[in-house]
Amino acid sequence: MIGVFDSGFGGLTVHRALIEALPGRDFVYLGDNRNAPYGGRPPIDVLNLSCAALERLFAEGCTLAVVACNTASTVALRWIQQQWLPVRRRDDGIARNVIGIVVPTIEAATGIGWDEDGTAVQQTKQSSTIAVFATRRTVETDCYPIEIRKRRPDITVVQQACPELAGSIERGLPRHDLHALVDRYVSELLRKLGTAPECVILGCTHYPLVADLFAVALPSGVRMIHQPDATARALKAYLDRHPEYDGSHAGRRRFLSTGFSTEALPLIETFWGDKVPFVQA
Ligand code: DGL
């Protein structure tokens, strides 16, 4: 069973790509809607909430979890992988792993991945200016610029925090209000940059739900990285290298939520194409 965790509904954008790429695997999704948005929370809150969510997924029987949330990935994932998981493993003797979405996204944007032995591998010629739209907390970590520059120091990275966007999507704000918000954040970015970026990362799981609004607001010809597809490719490759972390093959699906207001459901169901059968976590 593979767990997928997000602060709320946004991770469904990633979840859908994962189940399309690996239809035979068993998946459980956990949205921590009750505590969303994470993007303005202090880092220690994000860390504690992320560990609590992962514990819940482990209790469901997951031995591999994908942290779909950018905020949780940028703030907490390294600590979780390096400090928390080894202690848990020592305590209960079960090998589990947790992977995130930042590295696959950056590999898609820069065209540079790392080999198993740590050698940089160039795949394609890529952009010289990347714009990153993300939550305030993700922007503050500088995780995207730092990780991009490790691979491509020549690339200019400009970040734009969108502090109201994920919460507004989560609360089901009307589309014209979301449109105005996206326009505002894109205008701020373009003003800072003074020109069009060559490539854009929507570095928050909620933003693909309004990707069309970003596409309209951005100058034409800007390449948009599809984080869910990049994550799905990375998960597939990971399972090929590490089959020990999941052997499920019944195609089971389970959707857990810590609790949400129903106002965002129309947007979510339009995206999903059906009702999502959430149960209380
Ligand atoms: N899902 C989170 C992310 O990808 C953002 C939403 C939030 O602020 O909770 O960053």
mmCIF file of C-alpha atoms and ligand atoms in Angstrom:
data_model
loop_
_atom_site.group_PDB
_atom_site.id
_atom_site.type_symbol
_atom_site.label_atom_id
_atom_site.label_comp_id
_atom_site.label_asym_id
_atom_site.label_seq_id
_atom_site.Cartn_x
_atom_site.Cartn_y
_atom_site.Cartn_z
ATOM 1 C CA MET A 1 0.000 0.000 0.000
ATOM 2 C CA ILE A 2 1.372 3.403 -1.029
ATOM 3 C CA GLY A 3 0.374 6.452 1.006
ATOM 4 C CA VAL A 4 -0.020 9.932 -0.440
ATOM 5 C CA PHE A 5 -0.229 12.898 1.897
ATOM 6 C CA ASP A 6 -1.126 16.521 1.344
ATOM 7 C CA SER A 7 -2.307 19.373 3.510
ATOM 8 C CA GLY A 8 -5.682 19.131 1.769
ATOM 9 C CA PHE A 9 -7.341 18.613 -1.584
ATOM 10 C CA GLY A 10 -4.457 19.824 -3.745
ATOM 11 C CA GLY A 11 -2.556 16.559 -3.466
ATOM 12 C CA LEU A 12 -5.296 14.906 -5.499
ATOM 13 C CA THR A 13 -3.579 16.452 -8.533
ATOM 14 C CA VAL A 14 -0.503 14.367 -7.701
ATOM 15 C CA HIS A 15 -2.514 11.380 -6.548
ATOM 16 C CA ARG A 16 -4.327 11.102 -9.852
ATOM 17 C CA ALA A 17 -1.065 11.075 -11.803
ATOM 18 C CA LEU A 18 0.297 8.371 -9.471
ATOM 19 C CA ILE A 19 -2.660 6.036 -9.843
ATOM 20 C CA GLU A 20 -2.708 6.568 -13.605
ATOM 21 C CA ALA A 21 0.972 5.633 -13.776
ATOM 22 C CA LEU A 22 0.626 2.655 -11.397
ATOM 23 C CA PRO A 23 -2.999 1.480 -11.731
ATOM 24 C CA GLY A 24 -2.422 -1.942 -10.178
ATOM 25 C CA ARG A 25 -0.947 -0.661 -6.898
ATOM 26 C CA ASP A 26 -2.929 -0.043 -3.706
ATOM 27 C CA PHE A 27 -3.107 3.615 -2.687
ATOM 28 C CA VAL A 28 -4.402 5.511 0.313
ATOM 29 C CA TYR A 29 -4.698 9.293 0.157
ATOM 30 C CA LEU A 30 -4.701 11.461 3.255
ATOM 31 C CA GLY A 31 -5.729 15.114 3.118
ATOM 32 C CA ASP A 32 -5.135 17.044 6.320
ATOM 33 C CA ASN A 33 -7.885 19.514 5.371
ATOM 34 C CA ARG A 34 -8.679 20.310 8.979
ATOM 35 C CA ASN A 35 -5.239 21.880 9.394
ATOM 36 C CA ALA A 36 -4.893 23.337 5.871
ATOM 37 C CA PRO A 37 -3.486 25.589 4.658
ATOM 38 C CA TYR A 38 0.020 24.706 5.808
ATOM 39 C CA GLY A 39 1.637 27.488 3.777
ATOM 40 C CA GLY A 40 1.485 30.170 6.475
ATOM 41 C CA ARG A 41 2.147 27.914 9.471
ATOM 42 C CA PRO A 42 5.377 27.999 11.493
ATOM 43 C CA PRO A 43 7.856 25.311 10.355
ATOM 44 C CA ILE A 44 7.506 23.371 13.625
ATOM 45 C CA ASP A 45 3.753 23.016 13.002
ATOM 46 C CA VAL A 46 4.378 21.762 9.473
ATOM 47 C CA LEU A 47 6.878 19.257 10.840
ATOM 48 C CA ASN A 48 4.556 17.956 13.568
ATOM 49 C CA LEU A 49 1.524 17.773 11.276
ATOM 50 C CA SER A 50 3.566 15.954 8.614
ATOM 51 C CA CYS A 51 4.774 13.342 11.112
ATOM 52 C CA ALA A 52 1.219 12.865 12.426
ATOM 53 C CA ALA A 53 -0.072 12.377 8.871
ATOM 54 C CA LEU A 54 2.657 9.866 8.074
ATOM 55 C CA GLU A 55 1.895 7.949 11.279
ATOM 56 C CA ARG A 56 -1.712 7.742 10.117
ATOM 57 C CA LEU A 57 -0.620 6.365 6.732
ATOM 58 C CA PHE A 58 1.706 3.854 8.392
ATOM 59 C CA ALA A 59 -1.229 2.756 10.568
ATOM 60 C CA GLU A 60 -3.109 2.058 7.313
ATOM 61 C CA GLY A 61 -0.320 -0.348 6.379
ATOM 62 C CA CYS A 62 1.771 1.880 4.100
ATOM 63 C CA THR A 63 5.476 1.134 3.896
ATOM 64 C CA LEU A 64 6.054 3.822 1.287
ATOM 65 C CA ALA A 65 4.570 7.315 1.394
ATOM 66 C CA VAL A 66 4.716 10.233 -1.005
ATOM 67 C CA VAL A 67 4.643 13.660 0.611
ATOM 68 C CA ALA A 68 2.723 15.402 -2.161
ATOM 69 C CA CYS A 69 2.644 18.720 -0.303
ATOM 70 C CA ASN A 70 5.415 21.132 -1.367
ATOM 71 C CA THR A 71 5.277 22.979 1.926
ATOM 72 C CA ALA A 72 5.730 19.766 3.916
ATOM 73 C CA SER A 73 8.403 18.526 1.485
ATOM 74 C CA THR A 74 10.471 21.711 1.606
ATOM 75 C CA VAL A 75 10.137 22.293 5.355
ATOM 76 C CA ALA A 76 10.131 18.786 6.810
ATOM 77 C CA LEU A 77 11.101 16.024 4.408
ATOM 78 C CA ARG A 78 14.863 16.076 4.886
ATOM 79 C CA TRP A 79 14.512 15.878 8.666
ATOM 80 C CA ILE A 80 11.876 13.157 8.351
ATOM 81 C CA GLN A 81 14.114 11.064 6.079
ATOM 82 C CA GLN A 82 17.344 11.600 7.989
ATOM 83 C CA GLN A 83 16.207 11.752 11.620
ATOM 84 C CA TRP A 84 12.654 10.567 12.148
ATOM 85 C CA LEU A 85 12.418 7.480 9.940
ATOM 86 C CA PRO A 86 15.616 5.794 11.227
ATOM 87 C CA VAL A 87 14.400 6.181 14.832
ATOM 88 C CA ARG A 88 10.958 4.790 13.960
ATOM 89 C CA ARG A 89 12.629 1.906 12.140
ATOM 90 C CA ARG A 90 14.762 1.143 15.192
ATOM 91 C CA ASP A 91 11.662 1.259 17.405
ATOM 92 C CA ASP A 92 9.384 -1.071 15.426
ATOM 93 C CA GLY A 93 11.787 -2.864 13.072
ATOM 94 C CA ILE A 94 9.760 -2.041 9.946
ATOM 95 C CA ALA A 95 11.579 -0.509 6.967
ATOM 96 C CA ARG A 96 9.516 2.348 5.556
ATOM 97 C CA ASN A 97 10.415 5.191 3.277
ATOM 98 C CA VAL A 98 9.015 8.591 2.450
ATOM 99 C CA ILE A 99 9.664 10.442 -0.785
ATOM 100 C CA GLY A 100 8.778 13.948 -1.892
ATOM 101 C CA ILE A 101 7.983 15.932 -4.986
ATOM 102 C CA VAL A 102 10.585 18.682 -5.136
ATOM 103 C CA VAL A 103 13.454 16.695 -6.667
ATOM 104 C CA PRO A 104 11.350 15.160 -9.485
ATOM 105 C CA THR A 105 10.004 18.627 -10.281
ATOM 106 C CA ILE A 106 13.463 20.152 -10.401
ATOM 107 C CA GLU A 107 14.764 17.320 -12.552
ATOM 108 C CA ALA A 108 11.931 17.970 -15.003
ATOM 109 C CA ALA A 109 12.644 21.712 -14.998
ATOM 110 C CA THR A 110 16.438 21.536 -15.324
ATOM 111 C CA GLY A 111 16.670 18.332 -17.325
ATOM 112 C CA ILE A 112 19.298 17.156 -14.855
ATOM 113 C CA GLY A 113 18.913 14.183 -12.571
ATOM 114 C CA TRP A 114 21.334 12.341 -10.319
ATOM 115 C CA ASP A 115 22.579 8.853 -11.002
ATOM 116 C CA GLU A 116 22.502 6.282 -8.196
ATOM 117 C CA ASP A 117 26.215 7.073 -7.670
ATOM 118 C CA GLY A 118 25.542 10.807 -7.365
ATOM 119 C CA THR A 119 26.741 11.820 -10.843
ATOM 120 C CA ALA A 120 24.742 14.589 -12.533
ATOM 121 C CA VAL A 121 23.092 13.347 -15.713
ATOM 122 C CA GLN A 122 21.953 15.869 -18.308
ATOM 123 C CA GLN A 123 18.837 14.809 -20.184
ATOM 124 C CA THR A 124 17.784 17.814 -22.285
ATOM 125 C CA LYS A 125 18.683 21.433 -22.966
ATOM 126 C CA GLN A 126 16.640 23.566 -20.571
ATOM 127 C CA SER A 127 15.568 27.025 -19.500
ATOM 128 C CA SER A 128 17.741 29.850 -18.262
ATOM 129 C CA THR A 129 15.003 31.518 -16.194
ATOM 130 C CA ILE A 130 12.645 29.538 -13.974
ATOM 131 C CA ALA A 131 9.770 31.115 -12.054
ATOM 132 C CA VAL A 132 8.440 29.287 -9.004
ATOM 133 C CA PHE A 133 4.968 29.996 -7.619
ATOM 134 C CA ALA A 134 4.537 28.530 -4.137
ATOM 135 C CA THR A 135 3.274 29.098 -0.598
ATOM 136 C CA ARG A 136 4.975 31.642 1.624
ATOM 137 C CA ARG A 137 6.599 28.901 3.723
ATOM 138 C CA THR A 138 7.948 27.037 0.664
ATOM 139 C CA VAL A 139 9.412 30.280 -0.697
ATOM 140 C CA GLU A 140 11.057 31.042 2.653
ATOM 141 C CA THR A 141 12.891 27.711 2.677
ATOM 142 C CA ASP A 142 14.622 28.659 -0.632
ATOM 143 C CA CYS A 143 14.525 24.939 -1.359
ATOM 144 C CA TYR A 144 13.707 25.353 -5.059
ATOM 145 C CA PRO A 145 16.459 27.902 -5.857
ATOM 146 C CA ILE A 146 19.027 25.977 -3.812
ATOM 147 C CA GLU A 147 18.252 22.628 -5.425
ATOM 148 C CA ILE A 148 18.037 24.097 -8.935
ATOM 149 C CA ARG A 149 21.405 25.843 -8.556
ATOM 150 C CA LYS A 150 23.044 22.594 -7.393
ATOM 151 C CA ARG A 151 22.270 21.235 -10.849
ATOM 152 C CA ARG A 152 22.356 24.374 -12.980
ATOM 153 C CA PRO A 153 24.120 27.366 -11.381
ATOM 154 C CA ASP A 154 23.563 29.300 -14.635
ATOM 155 C CA ILE A 155 19.773 29.332 -14.225
ATOM 156 C CA THR A 156 18.073 32.399 -12.740
ATOM 157 C CA VAL A 157 15.321 31.423 -10.309
ATOM 158 C CA VAL A 158 12.654 33.899 -9.255
ATOM 159 C CA GLN A 159 10.108 32.935 -6.620
ATOM 160 C CA GLN A 160 6.628 34.313 -6.110
ATOM 161 C CA ALA A 161 4.764 33.593 -2.880
ATOM 162 C CA CYS A 162 0.996 33.239 -3.325
ATOM 163 C CA PRO A 163 -0.080 33.396 0.327
ATOM 164 C CA GLU A 164 -3.833 33.441 -0.251
ATOM 165 C CA LEU A 165 -4.189 31.020 -3.116
ATOM 166 C CA ALA A 166 -4.153 27.497 -1.614
ATOM 167 C CA GLY A 167 -6.458 28.486 1.260
ATOM 168 C CA SER A 168 -8.859 30.143 -1.178
ATOM 169 C CA ILE A 169 -8.991 26.988 -3.302
ATOM 170 C CA GLU A 170 -9.439 24.883 -0.175
ATOM 171 C CA ARG A 171 -12.350 27.103 0.927
ATOM 172 C CA GLY A 172 -13.993 26.954 -2.512
ATOM 173 C CA LEU A 173 -13.652 30.655 -3.422
ATOM 174 C CA PRO A 174 -15.571 31.454 -6.658
ATOM 175 C CA ARG A 175 -13.584 31.099 -9.847
ATOM 176 C CA HIS A 176 -13.544 34.797 -10.734
ATOM 177 C CA ASP A 177 -11.955 35.544 -7.346
ATOM 178 C CA LEU A 178 -9.342 32.833 -7.915
ATOM 179 C CA HIS A 179 -8.734 34.348 -11.350
ATOM 180 C CA ALA A 180 -8.084 37.774 -9.788
ATOM 181 C CA LEU A 181 -5.667 36.247 -7.263
ATOM 182 C CA VAL A 182 -3.710 34.373 -9.930
ATOM 183 C CA ASP A 183 -3.547 37.530 -12.093
ATOM 184 C CA ARG A 184 -2.183 39.474 -9.134
ATOM 185 C CA TYR A 185 0.557 36.963 -8.339
ATOM 186 C CA VAL A 186 1.585 36.557 -11.984
ATOM 187 C CA SER A 187 1.743 40.361 -12.411
ATOM 188 C CA GLU A 188 3.930 40.651 -9.289
ATOM 189 C CA LEU A 189 6.285 37.999 -10.668
ATOM 190 C CA LEU A 190 6.502 39.609 -14.114
ATOM 191 C CA ARG A 191 7.178 43.005 -12.549
ATOM 192 C CA LYS A 192 10.060 41.539 -10.498
ATOM 193 C CA LEU A 193 11.485 39.673 -13.463
ATOM 194 C CA GLY A 194 11.016 42.404 -16.069
ATOM 195 C CA THR A 195 10.575 39.778 -18.786
ATOM 196 C CA ALA A 196 8.805 36.465 -19.350
ATOM 197 C CA PRO A 197 10.330 33.395 -17.655
ATOM 198 C CA GLU A 198 11.147 30.498 -19.933
ATOM 199 C CA CYS A 199 9.748 27.943 -17.545
ATOM 200 C CA VAL A 200 7.285 27.977 -14.649
ATOM 201 C CA ILE A 201 6.984 25.607 -11.700
ATOM 202 C CA LEU A 202 3.635 25.568 -9.939
ATOM 203 C CA GLY A 203 5.257 24.586 -6.653
ATOM 204 C CA CYS A 204 2.089 23.893 -4.697
ATOM 205 C CA THR A 205 -0.206 20.938 -5.186
ATOM 206 C CA HIS A 206 -3.281 23.152 -5.205
ATOM 207 C CA TYR A 207 -2.161 25.291 -8.145
ATOM 208 C CA PRO A 208 -2.633 22.688 -10.914
ATOM 209 C CA LEU A 209 -6.351 22.947 -10.034
ATOM 210 C CA VAL A 210 -6.155 26.478 -11.481
ATOM 211 C CA ALA A 211 -3.386 25.800 -14.034
ATOM 212 C CA ASP A 212 -5.632 27.188 -16.785
ATOM 213 C CA LEU A 213 -5.777 30.529 -14.947
ATOM 214 C CA PHE A 214 -1.971 30.602 -14.712
ATOM 215 C CA ALA A 215 -1.704 29.726 -18.413
ATOM 216 C CA VAL A 216 -3.979 32.645 -19.333
ATOM 217 C CA ALA A 217 -2.175 35.101 -17.028
ATOM 218 C CA LEU A 218 1.355 34.151 -18.164
ATOM 219 C CA PRO A 219 2.844 35.308 -21.482
ATOM 220 C CA SER A 220 2.292 32.719 -24.209
ATOM 221 C CA GLY A 221 5.059 30.211 -24.874
ATOM 222 C CA VAL A 222 6.075 29.758 -21.233
ATOM 223 C CA ARG A 223 6.764 26.087 -20.495
ATOM 224 C CA MET A 224 4.869 24.861 -17.445
ATOM 225 C CA ILE A 225 6.319 21.922 -15.517
ATOM 226 C CA HIS A 226 3.708 19.314 -14.656
ATOM 227 C CA GLN A 227 4.672 18.377 -11.122
ATOM 228 C CA PRO A 228 2.185 15.472 -10.811
ATOM 229 C CA ASP A 229 3.559 13.727 -13.919
ATOM 230 C CA ALA A 230 7.157 14.345 -12.840
ATOM 231 C CA THR A 231 6.350 12.800 -9.438
ATOM 232 C CA ALA A 232 4.643 9.808 -11.052
ATOM 233 C CA ARG A 233 7.712 9.113 -13.214
ATOM 234 C CA ALA A 234 9.930 9.365 -10.134
ATOM 235 C CA LEU A 235 7.730 6.999 -8.092
ATOM 236 C CA LYS A 236 7.713 4.422 -10.871
ATOM 237 C CA ALA A 237 11.494 4.578 -11.170
ATOM 238 C CA TYR A 238 11.846 4.390 -7.383
ATOM 239 C CA LEU A 239 9.696 1.241 -7.182
ATOM 240 C CA ASP A 240 11.732 -0.346 -9.976
ATOM 241 C CA ARG A 241 14.879 0.259 -7.925
ATOM 242 C CA HIS A 242 13.298 -0.569 -4.555
ATOM 243 C CA PRO A 243 10.593 -3.219 -4.994
ATOM 244 C CA GLU A 244 10.948 -4.070 -1.293
ATOM 245 C CA TYR A 245 8.928 -0.986 -0.303
ATOM 246 C CA ASP A 246 5.674 -2.012 -1.966
ATOM 247 C CA GLY A 247 4.376 -5.240 -3.425
ATOM 248 C CA SER A 248 0.678 -4.337 -3.577
ATOM 249 C CA HIS A 249 -1.267 -5.269 -6.699
ATOM 250 C CA ALA A 250 -5.011 -5.255 -5.891
ATOM 251 C CA GLY A 251 -5.634 -1.724 -7.189
ATOM 252 C CA ARG A 252 -7.352 -0.700 -3.937
ATOM 253 C CA ARG A 253 -8.098 3.003 -3.322
ATOM 254 C CA ARG A 254 -8.886 4.696 -0.044
ATOM 255 C CA PHE A 255 -9.401 8.411 0.610
ATOM 256 C CA LEU A 256 -9.010 9.829 4.106
ATOM 257 C CA SER A 257 -9.534 13.378 5.273
ATOM 258 C CA THR A 258 -9.127 14.958 8.661
ATOM 259 C CA GLY A 259 -12.245 17.022 7.858
ATOM 260 C CA PHE A 260 -13.202 19.679 5.327
ATOM 261 C CA SER A 261 -15.827 22.216 4.392
ATOM 262 C CA THR A 262 -17.896 21.088 1.420
ATOM 263 C CA GLU A 263 -17.527 24.365 -0.502
ATOM 264 C CA ALA A 264 -14.486 23.258 -2.481
ATOM 265 C CA LEU A 265 -16.097 19.994 -3.573
ATOM 266 C CA PRO A 266 -17.415 21.272 -6.954
ATOM 267 C CA LEU A 267 -13.893 22.284 -8.033
ATOM 268 C CA ILE A 268 -12.423 18.999 -6.773
ATOM 269 C CA GLU A 269 -15.110 16.855 -8.363
ATOM 270 C CA THR A 270 -14.768 18.678 -11.672
ATOM 271 C CA PHE A 271 -11.050 17.997 -11.592
ATOM 272 C CA TRP A 272 -11.463 14.363 -10.457
ATOM 273 C CA GLY A 273 -14.395 13.704 -12.784
ATOM 274 C CA ASP A 274 -16.453 12.102 -10.029
ATOM 275 C CA LYS A 275 -17.191 12.278 -6.321
ATOM 276 C CA VAL A 276 -14.113 11.454 -4.251
ATOM 277 C CA PRO A 277 -15.221 8.965 -1.556
ATOM 278 C CA PHE A 278 -13.521 10.598 1.430
ATOM 279 C CA VAL A 279 -13.930 9.095 4.887
ATOM 280 C CA GLN A 280 -12.987 10.730 8.166
ATOM 281 C CA ALA A 281 -9.372 10.013 9.123
HETATM 282 N N1 DGL B 1 -0.442 21.606 -0.595
HETATM 283 C C1 DGL B 1 0.483 22.607 -0.161
HETATM 284 C C2 DGL B 1 1.702 22.674 -1.042
HETATM 285 O O1 DGL B 1 1.856 21.920 -2.010
HETATM 286 C C3 DGL B 1 -0.036 23.997 -0.119
HETATM 287 C C4 DGL B 1 -1.307 24.261 0.478
HETATM 288 C C5 DGL B 1 -1.200 24.746 1.884
HETATM 289 O O2 DGL B 1 -0.779 25.892 2.121
HETATM 290 O O3 DGL B 1 -1.583 23.933 2.688
HETATM 291 O O4 DGL B 1 2.529 23.504 -0.773
#
